[in-house]
Tab-separated table of C-alpha atoms in Angstrom:
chain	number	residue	atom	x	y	z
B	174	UNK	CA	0.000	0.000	0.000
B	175	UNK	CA	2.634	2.456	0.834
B	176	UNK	CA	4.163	1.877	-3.107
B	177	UNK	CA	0.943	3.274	-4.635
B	178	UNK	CA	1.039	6.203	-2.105
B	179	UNK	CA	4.034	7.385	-3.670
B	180	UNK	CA	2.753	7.596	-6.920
B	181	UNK	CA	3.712	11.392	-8.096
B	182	UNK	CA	1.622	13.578	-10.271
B	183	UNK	CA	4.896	14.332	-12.606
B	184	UNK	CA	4.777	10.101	-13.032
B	185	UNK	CA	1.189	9.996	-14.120
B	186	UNK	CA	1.413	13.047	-16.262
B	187	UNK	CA	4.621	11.077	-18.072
B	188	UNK	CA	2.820	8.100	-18.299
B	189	UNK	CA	-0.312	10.507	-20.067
B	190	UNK	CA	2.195	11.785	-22.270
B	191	UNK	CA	4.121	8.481	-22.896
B	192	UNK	CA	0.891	6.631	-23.891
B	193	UNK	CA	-0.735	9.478	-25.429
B	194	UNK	CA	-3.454	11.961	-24.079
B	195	UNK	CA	-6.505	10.258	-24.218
B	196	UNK	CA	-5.726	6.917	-22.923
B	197	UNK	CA	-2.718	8.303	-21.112
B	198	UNK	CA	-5.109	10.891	-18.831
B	199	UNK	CA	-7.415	8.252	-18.452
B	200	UNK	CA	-4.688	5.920	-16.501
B	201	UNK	CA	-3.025	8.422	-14.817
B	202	UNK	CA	-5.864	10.950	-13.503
B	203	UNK	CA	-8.380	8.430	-13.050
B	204	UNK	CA	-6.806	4.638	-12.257
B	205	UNK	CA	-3.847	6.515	-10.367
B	206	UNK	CA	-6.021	8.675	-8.005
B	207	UNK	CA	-8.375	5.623	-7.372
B	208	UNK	CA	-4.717	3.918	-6.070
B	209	UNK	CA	-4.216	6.889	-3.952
B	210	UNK	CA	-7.285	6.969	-2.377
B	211	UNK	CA	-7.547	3.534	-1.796
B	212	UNK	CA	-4.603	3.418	-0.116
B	213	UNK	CA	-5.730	6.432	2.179
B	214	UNK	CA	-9.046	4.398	3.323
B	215	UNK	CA	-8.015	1.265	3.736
B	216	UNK	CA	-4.952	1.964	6.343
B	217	UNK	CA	-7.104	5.501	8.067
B	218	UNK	CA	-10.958	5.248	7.586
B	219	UNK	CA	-12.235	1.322	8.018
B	220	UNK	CA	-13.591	1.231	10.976
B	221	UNK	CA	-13.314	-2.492	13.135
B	222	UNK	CA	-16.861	-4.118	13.360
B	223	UNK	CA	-16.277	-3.239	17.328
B	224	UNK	CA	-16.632	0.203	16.180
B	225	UNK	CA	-19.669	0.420	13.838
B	226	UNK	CA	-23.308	0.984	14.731
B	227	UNK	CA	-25.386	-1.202	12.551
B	228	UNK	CA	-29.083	-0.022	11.783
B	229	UNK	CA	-31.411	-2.788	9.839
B	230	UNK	CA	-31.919	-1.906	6.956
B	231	UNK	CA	-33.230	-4.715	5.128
B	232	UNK	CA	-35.003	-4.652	1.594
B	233	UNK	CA	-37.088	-6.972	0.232
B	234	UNK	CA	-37.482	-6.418	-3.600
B	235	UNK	CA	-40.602	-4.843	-4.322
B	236	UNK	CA	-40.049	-3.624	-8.079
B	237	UNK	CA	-39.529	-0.052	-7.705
B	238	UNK	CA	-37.069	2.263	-6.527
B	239	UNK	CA	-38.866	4.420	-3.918
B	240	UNK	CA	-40.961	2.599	-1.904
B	241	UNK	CA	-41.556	1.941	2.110
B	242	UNK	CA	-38.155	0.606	2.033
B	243	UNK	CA	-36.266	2.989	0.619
B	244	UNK	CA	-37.769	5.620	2.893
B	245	UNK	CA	-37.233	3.706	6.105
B	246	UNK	CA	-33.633	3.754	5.104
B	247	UNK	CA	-33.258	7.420	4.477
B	248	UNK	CA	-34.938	8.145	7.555
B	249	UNK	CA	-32.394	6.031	9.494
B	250	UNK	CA	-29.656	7.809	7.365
B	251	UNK	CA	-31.246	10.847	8.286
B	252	UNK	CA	-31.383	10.447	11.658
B	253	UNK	CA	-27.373	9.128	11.838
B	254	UNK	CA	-26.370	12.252	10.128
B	255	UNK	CA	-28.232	13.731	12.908
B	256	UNK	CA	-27.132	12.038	16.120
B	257	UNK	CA	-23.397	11.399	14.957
B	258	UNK	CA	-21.994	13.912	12.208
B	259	UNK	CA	-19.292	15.986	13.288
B	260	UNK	CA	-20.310	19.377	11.061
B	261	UNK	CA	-23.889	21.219	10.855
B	262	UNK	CA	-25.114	19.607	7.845
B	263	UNK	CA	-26.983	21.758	5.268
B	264	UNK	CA	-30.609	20.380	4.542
B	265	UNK	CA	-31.016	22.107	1.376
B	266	UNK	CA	-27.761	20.297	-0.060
B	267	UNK	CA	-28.528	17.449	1.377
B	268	UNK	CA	-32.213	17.467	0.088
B	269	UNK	CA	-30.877	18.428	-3.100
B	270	UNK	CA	-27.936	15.653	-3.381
B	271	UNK	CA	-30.629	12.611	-2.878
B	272	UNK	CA	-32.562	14.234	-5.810
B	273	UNK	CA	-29.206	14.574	-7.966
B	274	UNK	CA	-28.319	11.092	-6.624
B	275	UNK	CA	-31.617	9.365	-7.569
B	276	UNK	CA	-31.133	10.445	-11.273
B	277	UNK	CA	-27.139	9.880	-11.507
B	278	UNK	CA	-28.290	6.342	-10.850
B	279	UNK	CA	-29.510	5.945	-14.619
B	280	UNK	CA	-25.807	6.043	-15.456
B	281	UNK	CA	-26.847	8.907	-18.065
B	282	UNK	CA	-24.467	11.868	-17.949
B	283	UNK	CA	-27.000	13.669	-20.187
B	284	UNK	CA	-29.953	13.370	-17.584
B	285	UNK	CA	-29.927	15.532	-14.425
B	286	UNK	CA	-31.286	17.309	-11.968
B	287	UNK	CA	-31.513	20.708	-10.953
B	288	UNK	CA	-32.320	22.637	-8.556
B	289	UNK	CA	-34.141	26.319	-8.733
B	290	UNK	CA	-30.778	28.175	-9.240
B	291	UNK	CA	-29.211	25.789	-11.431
B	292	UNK	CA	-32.193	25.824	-13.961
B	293	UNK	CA	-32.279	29.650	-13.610
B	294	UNK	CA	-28.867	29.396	-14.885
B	295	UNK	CA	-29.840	26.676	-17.455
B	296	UNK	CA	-32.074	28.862	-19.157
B	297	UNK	CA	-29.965	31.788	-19.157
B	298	UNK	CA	-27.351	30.018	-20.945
B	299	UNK	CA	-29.541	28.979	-23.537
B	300	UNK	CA	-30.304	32.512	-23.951
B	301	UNK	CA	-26.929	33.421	-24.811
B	302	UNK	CA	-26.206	35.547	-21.660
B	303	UNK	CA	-24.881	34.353	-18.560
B	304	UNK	CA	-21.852	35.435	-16.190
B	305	UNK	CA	-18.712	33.220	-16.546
B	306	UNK	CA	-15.445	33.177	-17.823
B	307	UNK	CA	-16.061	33.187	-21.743
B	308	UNK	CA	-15.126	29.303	-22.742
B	309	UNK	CA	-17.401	27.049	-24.100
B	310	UNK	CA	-16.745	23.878	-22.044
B	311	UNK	CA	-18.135	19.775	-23.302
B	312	UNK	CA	-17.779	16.727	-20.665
B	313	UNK	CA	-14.666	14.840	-21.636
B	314	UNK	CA	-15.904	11.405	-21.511
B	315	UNK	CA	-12.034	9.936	-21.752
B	316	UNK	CA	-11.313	12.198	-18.259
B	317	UNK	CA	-14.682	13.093	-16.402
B	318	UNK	CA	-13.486	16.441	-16.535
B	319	UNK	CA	-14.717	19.480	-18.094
B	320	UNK	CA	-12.948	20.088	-21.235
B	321	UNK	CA	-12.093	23.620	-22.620
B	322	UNK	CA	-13.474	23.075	-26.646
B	323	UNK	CA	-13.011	27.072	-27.504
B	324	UNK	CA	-12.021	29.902	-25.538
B	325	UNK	CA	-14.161	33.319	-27.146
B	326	UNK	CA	-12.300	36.074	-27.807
B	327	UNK	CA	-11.936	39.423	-25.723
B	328	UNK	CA	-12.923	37.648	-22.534
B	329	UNK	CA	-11.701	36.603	-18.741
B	330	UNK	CA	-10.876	33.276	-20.230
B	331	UNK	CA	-8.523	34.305	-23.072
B	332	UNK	CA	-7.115	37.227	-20.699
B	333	UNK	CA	-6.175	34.526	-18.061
B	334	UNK	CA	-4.016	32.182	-20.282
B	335	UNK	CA	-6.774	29.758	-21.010
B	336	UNK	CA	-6.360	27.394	-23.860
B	337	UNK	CA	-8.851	25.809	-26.211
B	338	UNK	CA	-8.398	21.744	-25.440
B	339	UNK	CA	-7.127	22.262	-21.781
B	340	UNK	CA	-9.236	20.012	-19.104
B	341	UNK	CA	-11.022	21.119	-16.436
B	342	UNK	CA	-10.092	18.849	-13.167
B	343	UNK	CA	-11.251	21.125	-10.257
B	344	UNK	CA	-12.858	24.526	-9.695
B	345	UNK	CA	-11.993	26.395	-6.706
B	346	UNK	CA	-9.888	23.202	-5.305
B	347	UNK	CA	-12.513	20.787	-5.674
B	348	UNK	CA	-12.454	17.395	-7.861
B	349	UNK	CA	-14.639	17.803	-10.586
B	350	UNK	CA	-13.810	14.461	-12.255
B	351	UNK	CA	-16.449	12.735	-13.269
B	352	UNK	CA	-18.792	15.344	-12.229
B	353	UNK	CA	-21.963	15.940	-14.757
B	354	UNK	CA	-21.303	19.075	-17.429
B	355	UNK	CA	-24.148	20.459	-15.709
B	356	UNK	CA	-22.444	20.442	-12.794
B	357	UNK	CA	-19.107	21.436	-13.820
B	358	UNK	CA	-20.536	24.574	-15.472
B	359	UNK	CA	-22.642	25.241	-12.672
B	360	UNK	CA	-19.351	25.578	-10.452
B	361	UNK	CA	-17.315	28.047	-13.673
B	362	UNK	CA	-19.958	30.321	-13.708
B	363	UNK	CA	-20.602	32.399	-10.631
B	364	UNK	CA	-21.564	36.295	-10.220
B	365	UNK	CA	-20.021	38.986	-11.911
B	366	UNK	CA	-16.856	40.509	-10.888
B	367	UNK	CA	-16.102	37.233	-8.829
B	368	UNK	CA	-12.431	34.941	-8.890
B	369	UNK	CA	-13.044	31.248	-9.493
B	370	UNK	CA	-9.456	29.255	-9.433
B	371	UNK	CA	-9.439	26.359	-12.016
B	372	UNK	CA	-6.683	23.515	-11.917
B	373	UNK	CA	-6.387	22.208	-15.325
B	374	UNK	CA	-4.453	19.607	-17.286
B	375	UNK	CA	-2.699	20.509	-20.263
B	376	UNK	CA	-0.700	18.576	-22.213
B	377	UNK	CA	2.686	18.600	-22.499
B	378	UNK	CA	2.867	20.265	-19.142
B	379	UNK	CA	4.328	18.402	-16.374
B	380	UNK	CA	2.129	19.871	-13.834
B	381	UNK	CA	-1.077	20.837	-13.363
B	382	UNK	CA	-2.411	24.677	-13.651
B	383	UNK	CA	-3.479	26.766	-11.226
B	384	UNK	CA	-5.437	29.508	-13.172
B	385	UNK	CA	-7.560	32.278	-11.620
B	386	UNK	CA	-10.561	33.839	-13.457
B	387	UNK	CA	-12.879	36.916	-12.931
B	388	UNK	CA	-16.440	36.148	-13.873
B	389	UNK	CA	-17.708	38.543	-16.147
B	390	UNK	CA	-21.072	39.175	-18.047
B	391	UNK	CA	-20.877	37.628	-21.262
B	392	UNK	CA	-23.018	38.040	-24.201
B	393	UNK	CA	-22.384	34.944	-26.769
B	394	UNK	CA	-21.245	35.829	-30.071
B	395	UNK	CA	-22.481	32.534	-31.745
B	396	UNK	CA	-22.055	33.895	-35.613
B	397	UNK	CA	-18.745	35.339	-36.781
B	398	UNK	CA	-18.359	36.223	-41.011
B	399	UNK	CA	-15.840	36.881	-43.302
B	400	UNK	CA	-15.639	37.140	-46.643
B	401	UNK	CA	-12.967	35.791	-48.588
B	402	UNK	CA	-11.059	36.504	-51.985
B	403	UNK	CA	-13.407	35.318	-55.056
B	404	UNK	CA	-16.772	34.895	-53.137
B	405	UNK	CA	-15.802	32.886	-50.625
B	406	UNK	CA	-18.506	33.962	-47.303
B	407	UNK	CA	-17.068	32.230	-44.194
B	408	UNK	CA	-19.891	31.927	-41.813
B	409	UNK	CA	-18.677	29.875	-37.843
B	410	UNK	CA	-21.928	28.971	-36.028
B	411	UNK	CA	-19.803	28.206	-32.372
B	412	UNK	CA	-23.304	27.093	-30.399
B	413	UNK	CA	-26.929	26.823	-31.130
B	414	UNK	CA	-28.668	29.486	-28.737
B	415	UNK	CA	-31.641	31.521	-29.072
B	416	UNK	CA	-29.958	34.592	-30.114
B	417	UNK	CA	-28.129	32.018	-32.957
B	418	UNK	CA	-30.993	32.487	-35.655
B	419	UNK	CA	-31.090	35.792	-36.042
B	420	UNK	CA	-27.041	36.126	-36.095
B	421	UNK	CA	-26.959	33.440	-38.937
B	422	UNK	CA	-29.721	34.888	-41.060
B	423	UNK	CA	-28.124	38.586	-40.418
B	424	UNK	CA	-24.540	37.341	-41.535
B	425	UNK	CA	-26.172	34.629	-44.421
B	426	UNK	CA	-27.975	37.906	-45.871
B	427	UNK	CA	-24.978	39.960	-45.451
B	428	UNK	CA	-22.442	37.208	-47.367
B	429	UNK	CA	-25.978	37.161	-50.355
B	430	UNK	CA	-25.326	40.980	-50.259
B	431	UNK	CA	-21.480	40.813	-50.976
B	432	UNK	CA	-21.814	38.632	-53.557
B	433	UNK	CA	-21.082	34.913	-52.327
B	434	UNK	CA	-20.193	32.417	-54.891
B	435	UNK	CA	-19.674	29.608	-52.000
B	436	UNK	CA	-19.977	29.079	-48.516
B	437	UNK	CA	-17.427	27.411	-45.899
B	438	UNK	CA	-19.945	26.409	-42.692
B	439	UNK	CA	-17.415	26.118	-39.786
B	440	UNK	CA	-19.298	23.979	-37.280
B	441	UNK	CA	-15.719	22.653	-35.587
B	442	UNK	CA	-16.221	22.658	-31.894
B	443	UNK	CA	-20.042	23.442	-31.849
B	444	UNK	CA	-21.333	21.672	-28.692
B	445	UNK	CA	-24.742	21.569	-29.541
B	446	UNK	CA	-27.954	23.624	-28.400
B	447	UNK	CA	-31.306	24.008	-28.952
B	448	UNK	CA	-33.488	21.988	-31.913
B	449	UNK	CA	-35.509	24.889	-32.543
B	450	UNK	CA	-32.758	26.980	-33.375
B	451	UNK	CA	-30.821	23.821	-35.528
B	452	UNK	CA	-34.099	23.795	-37.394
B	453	UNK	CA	-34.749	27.003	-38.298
B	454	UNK	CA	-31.094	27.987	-39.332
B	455	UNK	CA	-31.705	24.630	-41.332
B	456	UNK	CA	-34.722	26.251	-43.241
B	457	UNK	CA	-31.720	28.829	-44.298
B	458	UNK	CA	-29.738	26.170	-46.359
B	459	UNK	CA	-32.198	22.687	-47.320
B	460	UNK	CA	-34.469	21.886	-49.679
B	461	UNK	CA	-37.880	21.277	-48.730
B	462	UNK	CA	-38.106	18.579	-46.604
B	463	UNK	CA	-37.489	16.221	-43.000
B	464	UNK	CA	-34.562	18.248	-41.148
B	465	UNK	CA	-34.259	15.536	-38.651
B	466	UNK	CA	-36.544	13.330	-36.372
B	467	UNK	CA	-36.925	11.608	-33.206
B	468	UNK	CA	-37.899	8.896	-32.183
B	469	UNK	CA	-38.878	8.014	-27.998
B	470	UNK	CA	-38.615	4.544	-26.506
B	471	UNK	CA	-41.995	3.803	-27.567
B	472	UNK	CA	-40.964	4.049	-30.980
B	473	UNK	CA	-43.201	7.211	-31.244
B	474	UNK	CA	-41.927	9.654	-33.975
B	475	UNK	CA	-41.784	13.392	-34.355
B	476	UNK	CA	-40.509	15.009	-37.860
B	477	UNK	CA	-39.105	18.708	-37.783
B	478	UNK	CA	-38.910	20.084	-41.442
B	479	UNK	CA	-38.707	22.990	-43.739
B	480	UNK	CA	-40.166	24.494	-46.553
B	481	UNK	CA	-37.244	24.927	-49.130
B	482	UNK	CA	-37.986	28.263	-49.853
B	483	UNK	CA	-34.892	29.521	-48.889
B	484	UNK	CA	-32.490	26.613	-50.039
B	485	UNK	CA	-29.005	27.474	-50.524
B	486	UNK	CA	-28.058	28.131	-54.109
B	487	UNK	CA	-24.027	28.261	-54.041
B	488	UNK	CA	-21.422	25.157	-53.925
B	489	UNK	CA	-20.819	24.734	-49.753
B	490	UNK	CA	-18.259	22.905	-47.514
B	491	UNK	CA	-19.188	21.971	-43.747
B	492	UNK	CA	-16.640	21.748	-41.271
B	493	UNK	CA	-16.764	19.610	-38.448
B	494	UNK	CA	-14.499	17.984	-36.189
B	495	UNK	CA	-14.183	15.647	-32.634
B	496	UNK	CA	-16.329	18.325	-30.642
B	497	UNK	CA	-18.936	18.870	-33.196
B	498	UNK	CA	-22.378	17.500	-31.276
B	499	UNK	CA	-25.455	17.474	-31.086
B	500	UNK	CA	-27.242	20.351	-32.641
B	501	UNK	CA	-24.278	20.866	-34.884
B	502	UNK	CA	-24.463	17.183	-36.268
B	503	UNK	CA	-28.274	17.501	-37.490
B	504	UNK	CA	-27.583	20.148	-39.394
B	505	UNK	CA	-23.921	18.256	-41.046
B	506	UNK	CA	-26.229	15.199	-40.740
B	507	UNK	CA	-28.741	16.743	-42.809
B	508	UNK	CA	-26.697	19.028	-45.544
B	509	UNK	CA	-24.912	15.372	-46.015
B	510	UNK	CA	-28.131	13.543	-46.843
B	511	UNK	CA	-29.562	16.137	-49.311
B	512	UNK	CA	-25.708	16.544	-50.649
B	513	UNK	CA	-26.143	19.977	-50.381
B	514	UNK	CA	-22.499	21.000	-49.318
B	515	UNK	CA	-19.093	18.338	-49.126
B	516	UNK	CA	-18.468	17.671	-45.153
B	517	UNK	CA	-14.480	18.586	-44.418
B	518	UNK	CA	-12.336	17.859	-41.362
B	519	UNK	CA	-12.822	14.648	-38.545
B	520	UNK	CA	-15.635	12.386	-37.577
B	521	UNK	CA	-17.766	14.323	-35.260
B	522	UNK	CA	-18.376	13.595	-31.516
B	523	UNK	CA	-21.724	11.224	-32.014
B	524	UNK	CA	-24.474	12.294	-29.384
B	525	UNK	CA	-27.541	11.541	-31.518
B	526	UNK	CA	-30.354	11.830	-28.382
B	527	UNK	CA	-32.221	14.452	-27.093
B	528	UNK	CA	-32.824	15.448	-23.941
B	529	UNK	CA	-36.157	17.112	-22.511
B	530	UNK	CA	-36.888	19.416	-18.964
B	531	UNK	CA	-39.371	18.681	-16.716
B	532	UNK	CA	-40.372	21.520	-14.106
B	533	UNK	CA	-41.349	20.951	-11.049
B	534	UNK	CA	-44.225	23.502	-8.662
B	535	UNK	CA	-41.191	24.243	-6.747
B	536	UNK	CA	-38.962	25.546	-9.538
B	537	UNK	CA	-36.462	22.849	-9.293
B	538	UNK	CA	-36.863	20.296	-12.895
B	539	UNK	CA	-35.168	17.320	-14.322
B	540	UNK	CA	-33.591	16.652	-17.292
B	541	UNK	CA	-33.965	13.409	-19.081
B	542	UNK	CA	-32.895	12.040	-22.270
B	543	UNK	CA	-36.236	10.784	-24.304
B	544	UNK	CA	-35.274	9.931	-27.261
B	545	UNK	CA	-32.825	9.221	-30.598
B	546	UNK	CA	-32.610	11.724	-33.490
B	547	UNK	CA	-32.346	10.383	-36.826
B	548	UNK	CA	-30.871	12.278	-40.321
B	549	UNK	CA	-33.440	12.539	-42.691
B	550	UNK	CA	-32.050	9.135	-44.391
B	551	UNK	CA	-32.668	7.662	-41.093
B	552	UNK	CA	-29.190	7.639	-39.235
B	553	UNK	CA	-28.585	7.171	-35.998
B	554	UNK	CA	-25.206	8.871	-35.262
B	555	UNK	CA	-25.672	8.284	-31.534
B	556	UNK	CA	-21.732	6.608	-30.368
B	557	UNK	CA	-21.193	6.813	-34.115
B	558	UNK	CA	-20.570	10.452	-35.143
B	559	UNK	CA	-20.712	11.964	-38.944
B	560	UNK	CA	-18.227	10.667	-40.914
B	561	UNK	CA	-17.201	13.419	-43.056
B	562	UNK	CA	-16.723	12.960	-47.042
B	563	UNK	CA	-13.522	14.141	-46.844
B	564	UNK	CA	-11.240	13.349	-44.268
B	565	UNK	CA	-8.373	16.139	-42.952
B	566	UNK	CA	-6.995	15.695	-39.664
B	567	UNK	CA	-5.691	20.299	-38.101
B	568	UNK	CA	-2.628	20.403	-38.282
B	569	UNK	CA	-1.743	22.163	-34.859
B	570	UNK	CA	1.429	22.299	-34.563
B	571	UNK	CA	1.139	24.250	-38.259
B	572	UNK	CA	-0.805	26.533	-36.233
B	573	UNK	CA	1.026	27.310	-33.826
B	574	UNK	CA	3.979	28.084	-36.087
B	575	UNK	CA	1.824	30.582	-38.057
B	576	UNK	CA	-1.653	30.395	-37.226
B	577	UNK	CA	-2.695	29.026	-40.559
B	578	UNK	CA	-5.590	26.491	-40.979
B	579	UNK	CA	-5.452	23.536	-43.187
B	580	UNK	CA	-8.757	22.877	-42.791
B	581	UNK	CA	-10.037	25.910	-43.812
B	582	UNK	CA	-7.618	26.264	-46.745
B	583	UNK	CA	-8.801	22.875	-48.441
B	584	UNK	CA	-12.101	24.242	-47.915
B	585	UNK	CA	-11.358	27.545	-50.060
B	586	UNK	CA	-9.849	24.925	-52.457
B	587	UNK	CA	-12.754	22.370	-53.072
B	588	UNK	CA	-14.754	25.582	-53.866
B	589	UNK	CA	-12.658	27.372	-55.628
B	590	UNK	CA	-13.308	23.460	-57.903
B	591	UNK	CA	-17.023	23.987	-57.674
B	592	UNK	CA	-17.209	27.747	-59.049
């Protein structure tokens, strides 16, 4: 036991680097910690059977989760906590936790729960306005942390040193691995004008980072444009939020204005968002026709399509990448299908359900995934992503040397083919 305690974070950030990142984090964060911790509890916390007060808390199998049971036993848990813990517990947390708890049971990190504040906060991020740092952050599934996939510019994020594809592994010294993105967000974001400290991995550093951030108000800018030599409109669509439509149609009519000959759709590190929003920009670029549909566990289906009317007319490339989900892979998912633009870059991340909120009286909600989406030739991408028609892999380290983009460049080039 006293070999694994001296297990060093330099050695497991070698080892991450030796067996490269994704595997290597996994083994070194995750297996290595459990070996520290194990070794903690097993020679300090295990109490002898001389030592432990035993309730009876017997369960006969009745079917369902909460029954007579079940609250028997939280009542006796209750009233431990009560007679024995050292600290003042706080109910509402407590309350709260058995709620989270109950759901995190479904082994689901897309289903939650939430209290009051937490859906406030929900809801104004789907807005497009909330008070953070300025990083658009996606659960790392490799990790259980909370990983950086773009860092917006002109914000508390890119002033502190933050970089795009650094992982979140606490906020304000506490473990956030394997922590829901709900969660992990939940703990970034805070009130304006106040410090959260986030320790994150990045790689090819042999230690972790200690970074401190002032939470600011920040208004998303989820459409940037440019327009390129011979017609080329660049449109990036970096989430799919409420104030999204109206951005895309305002920068779309814009790039119709300057003359576009052919569009490059940058949907690299889009997260995801809201259908509505996927569905209407849709109705900006398809023919008439199914945009995407669901179906639930009862096999009960729900279309969502458009009326042509305003289909694209001009030769198109998509690009996509790793961290291109959700919301961002129906509409690659559908321009693919209808062969309305060539897809560029790397097989996208492949979360193909949808997730619905239920409120409660009391404010608080849940968050539950209901169902699969399907492309309009009836793919499920779910664990699969969109496998783009041409593959490119970025070259980074290209980047970094002079902040060029191969991607984008082979883009300009297949259009350039098309005019």
């Amino acid at each position: 036991m006293e070999k694994e305690k001296e297990v060093t974070q330099e050695q497991l950030l070698k080892a991450a680097r030796k067996s490269g990142f994704a595997g290597g984090i996994t083994t070194g964060l995750v297996i290595g910690a459990i070996l520290i911790c194990t070794s903690y509890i097993a020679s300090q916390l295990t109490p002898s059977k001389a030592s432990t007060t035993v309730f009876d808390s017997t369960k006969e199998t009745s079917g369902q989760v909460i029954d007579d049971d079940v609250v028997r036993k939280l009542k006796l848990l209750e009233e431990s906590i009560d007679k024995y813990y050292l600290e003042d517990a706080e109910a509402e947390k407590v309350e709260n936790s058995l709620y989270k708890g109950l759901v995190e049971g479904l082994g689901d990190p897309y289903s939650t729960y939430y209290s009051k504040e937490e859906l406030e906060e929900v809801y104004d991020s789907t807005e497009g306005i909330y008070y953070g740092i300025g990083a658009y952050i996606s659960l790392d599934e490799t990790t259980g942390g909370g990983k950086i996939t773009k860092v917006m510019p002109d914000t508390p994020a890119e002033e502190a040193g933050i970089h795009d594809n650094d992982i979140i592994v606490a906020v304000d010294g506490e473990n956030v691995l394997g922590m829901t993105l709900n969660e992990i967000v939940s703990k970034v974001k805070g009130p304006e004008n106040t410090q959260v400290m986030l320790t994150l991995y990045r790689e090819g550093e042999s230690d972790y980072l200690e970074i401190p951030v002032t939470r600011m108000k920040i208004e998303s800018p989820t459409v940037t444009y440019e327009m390129y030599e011979n017609g080329i409109a660049y449109i990036q669509i970096t989430e799919f939020d409420s104030v999204t439509t109206d951005q895309f149609k305002e920068k779309l009519n814009q790039a119709k204005t300057e003359g576009m000959k052919g569009l490059i759709l940058d949907l690299r590190d889009n997260p995801g968002g809201n259908l509505s929003d996927v569905v209407d920009i849709s109705g900006e670029i398809l023919p008439k026709g199914l945009v995407v549909y669901t179906e639930d566990r009862d096999g009960k289906r729900k279309e969502y399509s458009c009326d042509g009317k305003n289909e694209i007319q001009v030769p198109m490339v998509v690009l996509v990448n790793g961290n291109s989900a959700s919301a961002s892979e129906i509409l690659a998912g559908a321009i693919k299908d209808y062969e309305k633009g060539t897809i560029l870059g790397t097989t996208t991340f492949g979360k193909g359900i949808v997730q619905r909120i239920f409120g409660f009286s009391d404010g608080s909600a849940i968050k539950l995934t209901v169902s699969h989406y399907y492309t309009p030739k009836g793919n499920d991408i779910h664990g699969v992503g969109i496998e783009p028609d041409e593959t490119l892999e970025f070259d980074y380290d290209k980047y970094l040397e002079d902040q060029s983009d191969n991607q984008l460049e082979r883009a300009k080039e297949i259009l350039m083919k098309q005019q």
